[in-house]
Tab-separated table of C-alpha atoms and ligand atoms in Angstrom:
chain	number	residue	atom	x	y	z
G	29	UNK	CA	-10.889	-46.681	-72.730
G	30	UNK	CA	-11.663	-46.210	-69.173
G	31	UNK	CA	-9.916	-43.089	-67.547
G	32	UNK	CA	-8.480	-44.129	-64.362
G	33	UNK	CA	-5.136	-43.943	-62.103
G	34	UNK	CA	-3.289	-46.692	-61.689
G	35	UNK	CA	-1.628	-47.788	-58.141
G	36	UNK	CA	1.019	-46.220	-59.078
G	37	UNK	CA	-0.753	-42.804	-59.814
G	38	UNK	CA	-0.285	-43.120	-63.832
G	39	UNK	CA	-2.804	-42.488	-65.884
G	40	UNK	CA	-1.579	-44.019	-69.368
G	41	UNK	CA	2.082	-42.618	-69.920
G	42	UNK	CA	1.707	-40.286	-67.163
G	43	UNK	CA	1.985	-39.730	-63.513
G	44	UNK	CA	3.671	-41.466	-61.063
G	45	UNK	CA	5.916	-40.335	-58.411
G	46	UNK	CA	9.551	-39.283	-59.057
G	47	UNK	CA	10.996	-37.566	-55.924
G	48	UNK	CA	14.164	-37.654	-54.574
G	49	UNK	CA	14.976	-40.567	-52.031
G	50	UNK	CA	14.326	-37.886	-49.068
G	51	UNK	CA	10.725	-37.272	-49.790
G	52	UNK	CA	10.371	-41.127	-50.184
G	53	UNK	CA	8.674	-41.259	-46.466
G	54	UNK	CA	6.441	-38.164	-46.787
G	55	UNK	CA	5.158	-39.236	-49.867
G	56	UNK	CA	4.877	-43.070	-48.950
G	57	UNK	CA	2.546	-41.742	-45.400
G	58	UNK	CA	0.001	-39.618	-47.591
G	59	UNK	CA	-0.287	-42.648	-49.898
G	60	UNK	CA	-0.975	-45.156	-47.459
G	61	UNK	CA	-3.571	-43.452	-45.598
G	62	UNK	CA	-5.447	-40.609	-48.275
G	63	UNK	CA	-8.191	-43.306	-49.491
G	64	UNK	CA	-9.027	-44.626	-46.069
G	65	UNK	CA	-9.157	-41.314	-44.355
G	66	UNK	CA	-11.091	-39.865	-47.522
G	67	UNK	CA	-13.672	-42.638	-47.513
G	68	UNK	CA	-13.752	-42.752	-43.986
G	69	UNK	CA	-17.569	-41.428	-42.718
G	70	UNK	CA	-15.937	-39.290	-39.738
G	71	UNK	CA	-14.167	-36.935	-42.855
G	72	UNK	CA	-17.101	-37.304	-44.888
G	73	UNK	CA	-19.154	-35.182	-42.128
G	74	UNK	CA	-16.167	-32.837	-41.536
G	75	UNK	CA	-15.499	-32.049	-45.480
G	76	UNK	CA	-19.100	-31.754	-46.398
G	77	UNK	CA	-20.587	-29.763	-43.428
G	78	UNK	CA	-17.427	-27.478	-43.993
G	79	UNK	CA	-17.935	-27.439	-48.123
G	80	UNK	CA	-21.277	-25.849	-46.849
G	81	UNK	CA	-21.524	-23.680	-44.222
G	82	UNK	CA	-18.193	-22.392	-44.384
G	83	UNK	CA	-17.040	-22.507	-48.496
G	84	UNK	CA	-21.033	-22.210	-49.407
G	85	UNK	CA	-22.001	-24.971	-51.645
G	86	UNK	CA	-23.355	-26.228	-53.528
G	87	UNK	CA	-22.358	-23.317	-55.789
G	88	UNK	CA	-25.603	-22.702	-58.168
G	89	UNK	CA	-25.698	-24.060	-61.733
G	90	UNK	CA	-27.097	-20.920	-63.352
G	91	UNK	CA	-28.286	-20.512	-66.712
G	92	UNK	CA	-27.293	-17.468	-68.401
G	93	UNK	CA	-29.755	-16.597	-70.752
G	94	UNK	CA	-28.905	-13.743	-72.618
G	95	UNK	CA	-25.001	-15.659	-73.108
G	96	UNK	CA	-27.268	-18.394	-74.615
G	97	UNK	CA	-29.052	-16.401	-77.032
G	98	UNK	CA	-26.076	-14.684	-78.244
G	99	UNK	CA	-24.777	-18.314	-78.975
G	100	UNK	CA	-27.531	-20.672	-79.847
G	101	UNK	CA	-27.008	-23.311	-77.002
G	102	UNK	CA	-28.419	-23.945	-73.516
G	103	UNK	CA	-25.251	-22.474	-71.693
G	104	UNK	CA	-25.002	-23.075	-68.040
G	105	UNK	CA	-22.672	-21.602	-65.825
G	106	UNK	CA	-21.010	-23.634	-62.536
G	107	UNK	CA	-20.754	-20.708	-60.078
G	108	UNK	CA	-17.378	-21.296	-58.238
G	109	UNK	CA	-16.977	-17.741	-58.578
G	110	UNK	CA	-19.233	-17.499	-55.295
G	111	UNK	CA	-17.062	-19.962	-53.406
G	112	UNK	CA	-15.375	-18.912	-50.203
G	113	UNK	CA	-12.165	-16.704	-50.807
G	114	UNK	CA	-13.413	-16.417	-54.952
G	115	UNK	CA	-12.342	-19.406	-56.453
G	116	UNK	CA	-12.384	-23.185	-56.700
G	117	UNK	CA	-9.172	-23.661	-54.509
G	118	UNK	CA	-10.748	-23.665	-51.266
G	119	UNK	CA	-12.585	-27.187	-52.525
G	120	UNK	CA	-8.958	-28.549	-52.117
G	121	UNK	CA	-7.779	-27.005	-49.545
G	122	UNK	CA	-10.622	-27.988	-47.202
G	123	UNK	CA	-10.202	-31.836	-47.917
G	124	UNK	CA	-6.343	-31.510	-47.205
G	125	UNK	CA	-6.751	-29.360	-44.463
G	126	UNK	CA	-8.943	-32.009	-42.555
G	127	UNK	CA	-6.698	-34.857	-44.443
G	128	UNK	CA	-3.134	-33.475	-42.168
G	129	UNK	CA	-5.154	-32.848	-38.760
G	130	UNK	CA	-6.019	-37.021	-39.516
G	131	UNK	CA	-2.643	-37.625	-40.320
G	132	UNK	CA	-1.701	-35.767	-36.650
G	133	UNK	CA	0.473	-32.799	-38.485
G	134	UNK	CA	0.686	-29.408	-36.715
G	135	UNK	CA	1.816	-27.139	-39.772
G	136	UNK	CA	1.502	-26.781	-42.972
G	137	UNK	CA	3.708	-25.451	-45.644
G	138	UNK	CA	2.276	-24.545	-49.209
G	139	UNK	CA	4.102	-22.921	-52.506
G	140	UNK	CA	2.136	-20.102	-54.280
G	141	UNK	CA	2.628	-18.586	-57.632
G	142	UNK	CA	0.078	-15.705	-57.717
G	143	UNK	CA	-0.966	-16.315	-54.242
G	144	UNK	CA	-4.756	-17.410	-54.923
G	145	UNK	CA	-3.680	-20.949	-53.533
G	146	UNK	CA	-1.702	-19.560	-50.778
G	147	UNK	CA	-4.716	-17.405	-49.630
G	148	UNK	CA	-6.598	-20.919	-49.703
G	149	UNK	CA	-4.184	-21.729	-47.430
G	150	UNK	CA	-3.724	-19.738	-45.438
G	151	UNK	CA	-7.381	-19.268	-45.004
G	152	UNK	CA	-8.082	-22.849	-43.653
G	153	UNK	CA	-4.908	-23.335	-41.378
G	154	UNK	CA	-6.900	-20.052	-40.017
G	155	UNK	CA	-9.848	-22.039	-39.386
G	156	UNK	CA	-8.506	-24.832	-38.413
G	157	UNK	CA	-5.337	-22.881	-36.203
G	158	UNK	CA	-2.420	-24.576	-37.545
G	159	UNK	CA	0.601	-22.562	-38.279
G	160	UNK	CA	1.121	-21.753	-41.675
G	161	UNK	CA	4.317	-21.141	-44.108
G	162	UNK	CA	4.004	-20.005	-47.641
G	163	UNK	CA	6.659	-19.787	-50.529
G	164	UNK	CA	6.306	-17.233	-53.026
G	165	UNK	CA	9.440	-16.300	-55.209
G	166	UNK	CA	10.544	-12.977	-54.829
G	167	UNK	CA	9.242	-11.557	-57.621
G	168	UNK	CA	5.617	-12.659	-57.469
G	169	UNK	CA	5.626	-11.326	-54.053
G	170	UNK	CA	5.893	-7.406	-55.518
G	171	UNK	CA	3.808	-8.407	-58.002
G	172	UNK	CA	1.365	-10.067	-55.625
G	173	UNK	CA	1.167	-7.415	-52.962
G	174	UNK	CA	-2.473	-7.780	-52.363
G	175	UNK	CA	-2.054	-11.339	-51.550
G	176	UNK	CA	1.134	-11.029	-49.548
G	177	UNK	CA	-0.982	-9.045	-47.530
G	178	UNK	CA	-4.402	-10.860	-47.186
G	179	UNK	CA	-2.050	-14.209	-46.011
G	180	UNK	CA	-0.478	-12.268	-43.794
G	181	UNK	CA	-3.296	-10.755	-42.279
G	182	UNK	CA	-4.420	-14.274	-41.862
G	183	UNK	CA	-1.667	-15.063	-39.922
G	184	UNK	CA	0.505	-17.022	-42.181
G	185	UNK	CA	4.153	-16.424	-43.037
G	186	UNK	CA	5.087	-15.617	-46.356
G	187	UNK	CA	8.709	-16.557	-46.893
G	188	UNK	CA	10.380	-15.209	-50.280
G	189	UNK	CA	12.208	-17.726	-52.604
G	190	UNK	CA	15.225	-16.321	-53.871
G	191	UNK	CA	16.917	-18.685	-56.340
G	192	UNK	CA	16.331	-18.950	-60.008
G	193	UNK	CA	14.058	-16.874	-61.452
G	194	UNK	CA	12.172	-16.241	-57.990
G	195	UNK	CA	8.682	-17.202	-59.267
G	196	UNK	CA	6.742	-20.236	-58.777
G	197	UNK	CA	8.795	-23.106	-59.811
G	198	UNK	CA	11.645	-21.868	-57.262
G	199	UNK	CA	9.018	-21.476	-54.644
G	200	UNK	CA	7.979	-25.356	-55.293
G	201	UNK	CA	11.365	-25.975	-55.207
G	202	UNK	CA	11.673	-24.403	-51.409
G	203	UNK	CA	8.388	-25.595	-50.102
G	204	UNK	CA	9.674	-29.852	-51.319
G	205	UNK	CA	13.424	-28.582	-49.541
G	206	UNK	CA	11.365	-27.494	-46.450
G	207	UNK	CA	8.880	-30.821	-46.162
G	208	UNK	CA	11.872	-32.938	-46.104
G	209	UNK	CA	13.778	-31.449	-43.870
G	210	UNK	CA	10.178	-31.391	-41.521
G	211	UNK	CA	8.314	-34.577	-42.222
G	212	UNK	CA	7.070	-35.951	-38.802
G	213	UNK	CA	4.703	-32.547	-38.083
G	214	UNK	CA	4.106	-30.812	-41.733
G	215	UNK	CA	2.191	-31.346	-44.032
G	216	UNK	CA	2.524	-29.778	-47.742
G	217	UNK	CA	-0.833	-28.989	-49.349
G	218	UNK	CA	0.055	-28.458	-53.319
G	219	UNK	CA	-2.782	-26.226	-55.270
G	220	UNK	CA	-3.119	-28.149	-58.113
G	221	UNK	CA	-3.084	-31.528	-59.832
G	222	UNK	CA	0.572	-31.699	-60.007
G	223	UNK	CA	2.993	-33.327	-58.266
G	224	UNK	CA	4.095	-36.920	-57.336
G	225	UNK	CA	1.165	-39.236	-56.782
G	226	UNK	CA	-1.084	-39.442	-54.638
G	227	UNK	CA	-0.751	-35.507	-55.013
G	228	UNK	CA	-3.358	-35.030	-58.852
G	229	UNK	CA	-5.729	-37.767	-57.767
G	230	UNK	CA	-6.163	-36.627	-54.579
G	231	UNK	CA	-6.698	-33.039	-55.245
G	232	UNK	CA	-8.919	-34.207	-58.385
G	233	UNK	CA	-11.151	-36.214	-55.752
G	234	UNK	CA	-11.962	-33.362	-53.678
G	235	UNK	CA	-12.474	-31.041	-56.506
G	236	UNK	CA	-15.066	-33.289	-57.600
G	237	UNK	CA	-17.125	-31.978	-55.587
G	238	UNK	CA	-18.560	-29.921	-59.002
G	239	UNK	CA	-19.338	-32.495	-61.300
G	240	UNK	CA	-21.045	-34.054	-58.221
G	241	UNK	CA	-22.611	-30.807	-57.692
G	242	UNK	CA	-24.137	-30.898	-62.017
G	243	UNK	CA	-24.909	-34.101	-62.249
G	244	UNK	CA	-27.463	-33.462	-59.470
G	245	UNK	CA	-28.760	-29.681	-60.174
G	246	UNK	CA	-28.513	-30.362	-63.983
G	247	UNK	CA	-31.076	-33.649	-63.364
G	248	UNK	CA	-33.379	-30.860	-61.455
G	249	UNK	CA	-33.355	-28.663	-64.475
G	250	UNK	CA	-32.933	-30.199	-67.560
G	251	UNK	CA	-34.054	-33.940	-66.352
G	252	UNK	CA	-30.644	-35.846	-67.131
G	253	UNK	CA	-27.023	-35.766	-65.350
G	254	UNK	CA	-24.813	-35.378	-68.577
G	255	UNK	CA	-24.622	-32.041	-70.461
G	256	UNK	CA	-23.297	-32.306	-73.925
G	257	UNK	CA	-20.099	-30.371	-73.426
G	258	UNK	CA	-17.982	-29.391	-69.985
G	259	UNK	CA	-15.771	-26.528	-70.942
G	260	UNK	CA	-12.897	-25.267	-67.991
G	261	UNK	CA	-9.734	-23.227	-68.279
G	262	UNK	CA	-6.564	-25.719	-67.281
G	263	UNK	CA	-3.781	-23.926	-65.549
G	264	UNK	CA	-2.447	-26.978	-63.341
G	265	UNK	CA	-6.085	-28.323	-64.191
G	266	UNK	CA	-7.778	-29.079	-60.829
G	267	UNK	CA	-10.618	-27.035	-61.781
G	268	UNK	CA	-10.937	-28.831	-64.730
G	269	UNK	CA	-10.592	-32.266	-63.423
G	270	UNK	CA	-13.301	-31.048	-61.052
G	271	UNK	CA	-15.774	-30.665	-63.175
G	272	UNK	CA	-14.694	-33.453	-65.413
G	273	UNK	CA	-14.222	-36.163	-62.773
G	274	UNK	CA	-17.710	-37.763	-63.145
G	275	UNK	CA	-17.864	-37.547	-66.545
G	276	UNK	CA	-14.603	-39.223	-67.454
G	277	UNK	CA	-15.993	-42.222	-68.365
G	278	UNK	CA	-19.242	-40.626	-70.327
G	279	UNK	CA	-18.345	-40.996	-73.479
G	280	UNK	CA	-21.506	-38.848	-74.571
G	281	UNK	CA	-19.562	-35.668	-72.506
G	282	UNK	CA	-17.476	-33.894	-74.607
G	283	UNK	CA	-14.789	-32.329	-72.592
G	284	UNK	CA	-13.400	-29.357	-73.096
G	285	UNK	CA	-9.892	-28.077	-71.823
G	286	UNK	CA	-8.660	-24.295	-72.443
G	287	UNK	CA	-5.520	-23.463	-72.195
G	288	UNK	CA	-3.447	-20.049	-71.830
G	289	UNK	CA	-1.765	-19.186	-75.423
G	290	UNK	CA	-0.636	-15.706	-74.692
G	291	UNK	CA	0.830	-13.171	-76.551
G	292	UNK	CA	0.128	-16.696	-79.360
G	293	UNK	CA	1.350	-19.714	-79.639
G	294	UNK	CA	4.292	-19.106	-82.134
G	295	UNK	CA	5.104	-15.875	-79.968
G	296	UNK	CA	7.456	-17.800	-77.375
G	297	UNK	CA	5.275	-16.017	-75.020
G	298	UNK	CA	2.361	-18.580	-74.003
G	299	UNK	CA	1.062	-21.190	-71.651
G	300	UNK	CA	-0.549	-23.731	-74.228
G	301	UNK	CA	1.311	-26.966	-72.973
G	302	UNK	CA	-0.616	-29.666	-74.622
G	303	UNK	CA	0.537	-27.770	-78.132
G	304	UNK	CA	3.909	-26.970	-77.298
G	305	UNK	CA	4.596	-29.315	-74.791
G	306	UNK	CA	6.922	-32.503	-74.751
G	307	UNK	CA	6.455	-35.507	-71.782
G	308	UNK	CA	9.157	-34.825	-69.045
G	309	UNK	CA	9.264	-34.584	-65.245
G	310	UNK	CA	8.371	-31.585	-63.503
G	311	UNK	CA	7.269	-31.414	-59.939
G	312	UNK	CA	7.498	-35.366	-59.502
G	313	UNK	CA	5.301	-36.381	-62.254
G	314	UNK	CA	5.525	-37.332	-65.387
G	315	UNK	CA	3.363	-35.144	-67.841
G	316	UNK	CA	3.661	-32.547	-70.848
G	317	UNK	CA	5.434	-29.383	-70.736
G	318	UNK	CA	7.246	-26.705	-72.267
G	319	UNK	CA	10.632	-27.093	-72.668
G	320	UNK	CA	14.062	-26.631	-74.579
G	321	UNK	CA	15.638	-29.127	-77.040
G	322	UNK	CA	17.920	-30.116	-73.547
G	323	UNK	CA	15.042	-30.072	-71.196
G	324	UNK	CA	15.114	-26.862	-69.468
G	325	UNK	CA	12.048	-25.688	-68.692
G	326	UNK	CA	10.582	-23.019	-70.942
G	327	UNK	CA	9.252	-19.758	-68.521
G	328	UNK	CA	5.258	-19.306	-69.387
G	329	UNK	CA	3.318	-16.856	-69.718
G	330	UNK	CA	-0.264	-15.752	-69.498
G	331	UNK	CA	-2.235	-12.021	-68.726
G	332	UNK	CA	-4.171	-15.057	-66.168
G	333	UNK	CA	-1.560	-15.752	-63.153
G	334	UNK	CA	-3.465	-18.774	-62.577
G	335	UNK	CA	-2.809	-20.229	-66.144
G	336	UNK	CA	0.669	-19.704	-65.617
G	337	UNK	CA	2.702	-22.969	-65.241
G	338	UNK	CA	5.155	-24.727	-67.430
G	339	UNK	CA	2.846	-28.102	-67.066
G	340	UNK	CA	-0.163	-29.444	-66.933
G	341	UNK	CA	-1.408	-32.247	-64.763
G	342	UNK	CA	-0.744	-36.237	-65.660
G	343	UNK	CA	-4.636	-36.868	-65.908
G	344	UNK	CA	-5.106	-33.679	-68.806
G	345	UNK	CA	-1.675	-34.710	-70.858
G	346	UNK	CA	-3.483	-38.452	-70.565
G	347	UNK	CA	-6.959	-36.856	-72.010
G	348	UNK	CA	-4.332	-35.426	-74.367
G	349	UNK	CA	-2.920	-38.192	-75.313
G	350	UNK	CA	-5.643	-40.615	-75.770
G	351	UNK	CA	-8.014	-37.831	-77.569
G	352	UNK	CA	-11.073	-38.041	-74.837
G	353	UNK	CA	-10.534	-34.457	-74.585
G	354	UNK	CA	-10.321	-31.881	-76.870
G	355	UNK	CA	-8.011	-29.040	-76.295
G	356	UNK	CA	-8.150	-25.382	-76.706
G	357	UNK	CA	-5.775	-22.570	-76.705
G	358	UNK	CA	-6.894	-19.132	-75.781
G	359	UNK	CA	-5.259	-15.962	-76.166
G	360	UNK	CA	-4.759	-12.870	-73.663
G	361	UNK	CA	-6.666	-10.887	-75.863
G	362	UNK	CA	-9.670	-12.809	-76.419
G	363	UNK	CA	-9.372	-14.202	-72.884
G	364	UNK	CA	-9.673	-10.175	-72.093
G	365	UNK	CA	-12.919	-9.872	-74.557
G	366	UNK	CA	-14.787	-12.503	-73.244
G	367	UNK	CA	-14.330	-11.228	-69.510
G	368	UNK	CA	-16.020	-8.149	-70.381
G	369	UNK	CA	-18.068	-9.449	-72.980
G	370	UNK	CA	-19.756	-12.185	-69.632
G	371	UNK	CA	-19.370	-8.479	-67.024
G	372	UNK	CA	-22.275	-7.200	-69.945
G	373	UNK	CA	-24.230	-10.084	-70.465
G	374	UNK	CA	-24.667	-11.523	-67.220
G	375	UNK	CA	-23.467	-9.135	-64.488
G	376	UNK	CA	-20.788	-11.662	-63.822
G	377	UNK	CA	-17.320	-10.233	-63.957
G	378	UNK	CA	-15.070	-13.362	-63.898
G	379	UNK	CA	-11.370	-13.963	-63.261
G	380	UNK	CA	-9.198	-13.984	-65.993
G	381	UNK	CA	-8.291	-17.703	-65.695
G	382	UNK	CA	-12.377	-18.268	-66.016
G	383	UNK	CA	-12.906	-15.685	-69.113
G	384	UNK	CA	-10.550	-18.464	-70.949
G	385	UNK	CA	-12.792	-20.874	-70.630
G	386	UNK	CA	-15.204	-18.125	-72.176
G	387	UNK	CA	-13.581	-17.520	-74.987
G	388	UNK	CA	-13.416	-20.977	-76.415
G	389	UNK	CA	-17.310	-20.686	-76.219
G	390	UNK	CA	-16.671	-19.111	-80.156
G	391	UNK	CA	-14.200	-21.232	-81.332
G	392	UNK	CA	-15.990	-25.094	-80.309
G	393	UNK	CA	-18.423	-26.515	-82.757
G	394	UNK	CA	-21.385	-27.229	-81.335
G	395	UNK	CA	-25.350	-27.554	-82.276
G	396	UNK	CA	-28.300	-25.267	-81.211
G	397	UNK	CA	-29.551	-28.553	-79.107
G	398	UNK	CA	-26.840	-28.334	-76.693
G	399	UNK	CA	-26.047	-28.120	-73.523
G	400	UNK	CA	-23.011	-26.736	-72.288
G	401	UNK	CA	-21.612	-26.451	-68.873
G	402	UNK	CA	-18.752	-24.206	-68.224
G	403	UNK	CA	-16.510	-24.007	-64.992
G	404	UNK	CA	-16.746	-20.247	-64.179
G	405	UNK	CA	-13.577	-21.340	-61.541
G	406	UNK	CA	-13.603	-17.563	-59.819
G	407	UNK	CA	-14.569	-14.124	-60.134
G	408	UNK	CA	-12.612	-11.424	-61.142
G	409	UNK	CA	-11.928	-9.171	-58.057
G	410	UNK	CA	-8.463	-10.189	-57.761
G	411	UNK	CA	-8.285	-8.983	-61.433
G	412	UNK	CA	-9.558	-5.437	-61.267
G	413	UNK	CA	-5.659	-4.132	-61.800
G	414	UNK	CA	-5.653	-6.094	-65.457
G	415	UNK	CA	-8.914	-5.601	-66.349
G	416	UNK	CA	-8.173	-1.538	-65.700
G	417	UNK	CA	-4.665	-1.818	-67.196
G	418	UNK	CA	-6.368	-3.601	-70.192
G	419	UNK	CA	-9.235	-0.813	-70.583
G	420	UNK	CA	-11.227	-1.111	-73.808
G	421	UNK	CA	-14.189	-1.443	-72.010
E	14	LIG	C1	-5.669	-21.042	-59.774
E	14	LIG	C2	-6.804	-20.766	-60.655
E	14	LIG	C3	-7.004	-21.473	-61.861
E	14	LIG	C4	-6.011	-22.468	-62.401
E	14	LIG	O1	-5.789	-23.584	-61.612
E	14	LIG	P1	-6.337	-25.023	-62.007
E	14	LIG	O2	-5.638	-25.930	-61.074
E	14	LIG	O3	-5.995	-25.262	-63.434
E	14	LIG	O4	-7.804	-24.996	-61.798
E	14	LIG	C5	-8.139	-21.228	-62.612
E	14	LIG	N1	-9.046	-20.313	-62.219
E	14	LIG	C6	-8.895	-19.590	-61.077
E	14	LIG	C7	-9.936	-18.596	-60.718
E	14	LIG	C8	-7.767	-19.801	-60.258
E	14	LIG	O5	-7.633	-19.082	-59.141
């Protein structure tokens, strides 16, 4: 079965676009015009000479050697670590950047959670000087100070959202109440693969950037494109989809999602969606997530702020669904372990989203023969506070 999005942005059961009637117009503009602006040659040039001398790709596909002998495959590791600003997000926020300055917006509003994407953000509407407005519920702004901060030194406004439980959902919330009440100039860049179509497809297309990035560098070193296994943490799942985008349809490529599971998955205190979760509509798609027997949604949790979210994107609870790939759930703990177990072997200390993806290195079955490929999606300098708080090292 080929893995693909429909017009309609499903994929399978799930996707789509279920926003209010007010949105309709916002949502119906980015539609119309994201392919032909995407595939046009003039944003080619922009994105690409941008990806490189400004985010620094290609990232390097490095192969760690001593994590390889400790577990008897060829284990390579996609450095998005050494992107721009630390992480994958930038990939995203690039392409949309350069997507609303086509579409002739002058601001841009964004929702953050932990602030990683909002630093993204705020980041390229530096670069590109377009005024900037972040939501961040109350809470995750004292949690977040560091963030708060770095956006604001940036020059974007961080505006706190106040309702519910003031964390990321409630920040979504103000951020969708915002873009329709501002739709001719603003544009809203969201950080993940969520939300209505053509919102996960889109943001999937310019993450795939990495698996563009392996199929190349792993031809240079190991003499063939495909690598037996793609392991990547899925919070929202764009750096997943990333580096499973051109390898969807390769049915030799095992892929390999990781999820958050907590304190466990039975503890009521997890992120592991694809486990717990039931299809429902959060953010405008359809997908899986956690929620009550009367379809409130269930508050996550994770040590990662990145893993974090009730969801999951439409395209992961369709590799879900259909069994093309295979899903992992990874525990605080162990997520924990493997950060510092990677800081030893390699010199590489990873964020904590990344050290999930790690983990699940011991609990895959795989043979000696193999080659694996896992997303290291950032590095852990945002994480110093856990990985201190956590000690044991
Ligand atoms: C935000 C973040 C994630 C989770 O987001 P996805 O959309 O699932 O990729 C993972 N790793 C890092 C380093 C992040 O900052």
């Amino acid at each position: 079965m080929k893995i693909e999005v429909d017009k309609k942005g499903f994929y399978g059961k799930f996707g789509g676009a279920y926003i209010p009637e007010m949105l309709q117009p916002n949502i119906e503009e980015l539609r119309d015009n994201y392919e032909k602006i995407m595939e046009s040659e003039e944003f080619k040039k922009e994105f690409h000479s941008l990806l490189q001398d400004y985010v620094g790709r290609p990232t390097p596909l490095y192969y760690a050697k001593r994590m390889s002998e400790k577990y008897g495959a060829k284990i390579y590791l996609k450095r998005e670590d050494l992107c721009h600003t630390g992480a994958h997000k930038i990939n995203n926020t690039i392409g949309q950047i350069i997507l609303a300055k086509k579409l002739g917006k002058k601001r841009i509003i964004a929702e953050t959670g932990a602030g990683q994407h909002g630093v993204a953000t705020a980041t390229v509407c530096a670069l590109m000087g377009m005024d900037c407005t972040v939501y961040m519920g109350a809470v995750d702004m004292e949690r977040q100070k560091p963030n708060v901060e770095r956006m604001r030194i940036l020059g974007a406004e961080v505006v706190p959202a106040n309702s519910g439980s003031k964390t990321l959902k409630d920040a979504t919330n103000e951020a969708l109440r915002q873009w329709i009440s501002n739709p001719v100039d603003t544009h809203y860049i969201i950080g993940s693969v969520v939300g209505p179509h053509p919102y996960p497809e889109m943001v999937a297309r310019f993450q795939s950037v990495i698996s563009e990035e392996i199929k190349k560098q792993l031809k240079e070193k190991e003499g063939k494109e495909n690598p037996d296994l793609v392991i990547a943490c899925v919070g929202g799942g764009s750096n997943a989809a990333g580096a499973f985008y051109h390898y969807y349809n390769e049915e030799s490529v095992r892929l390999i999602a990781v999820e958050a599971a907590g304190l466990g998955i039975s503890s009521g205190k997890s992120a592991a969606t694809t486990i717990l979760g039931k299809p429902g509509v959060l953010h405008g798609s359809k997908t899986l997530l956690m929620q009550t027997e009367d379809g409130q949604v269930v508050e996550p949790h994770s040590i990662s702020a990145g893993l974090d979210y009730p969801g999951i994107g439409p395209v992961h609870a369709h590799l879900f669904d259909v069994g093309r790939g295979e899903f992992f759930a990874v525990k605080d703990e162990d997520a924990m372990k493997a950060g510092i177990e990677l800081s030893r072997l390699e010199g590489i200390i990873p964020a904590i989203e990344s050290a999930h993806a790690l983990a699940a290195v011991k609990e895959v079955k795989f043979k000696s023969s193999d080659i694996i490929v896992l997303n290291l999606s950032g590095r852990g300098d945002k994480d110093l506070e856990t990985y201190i708080k956590w000690g044991g090292y």
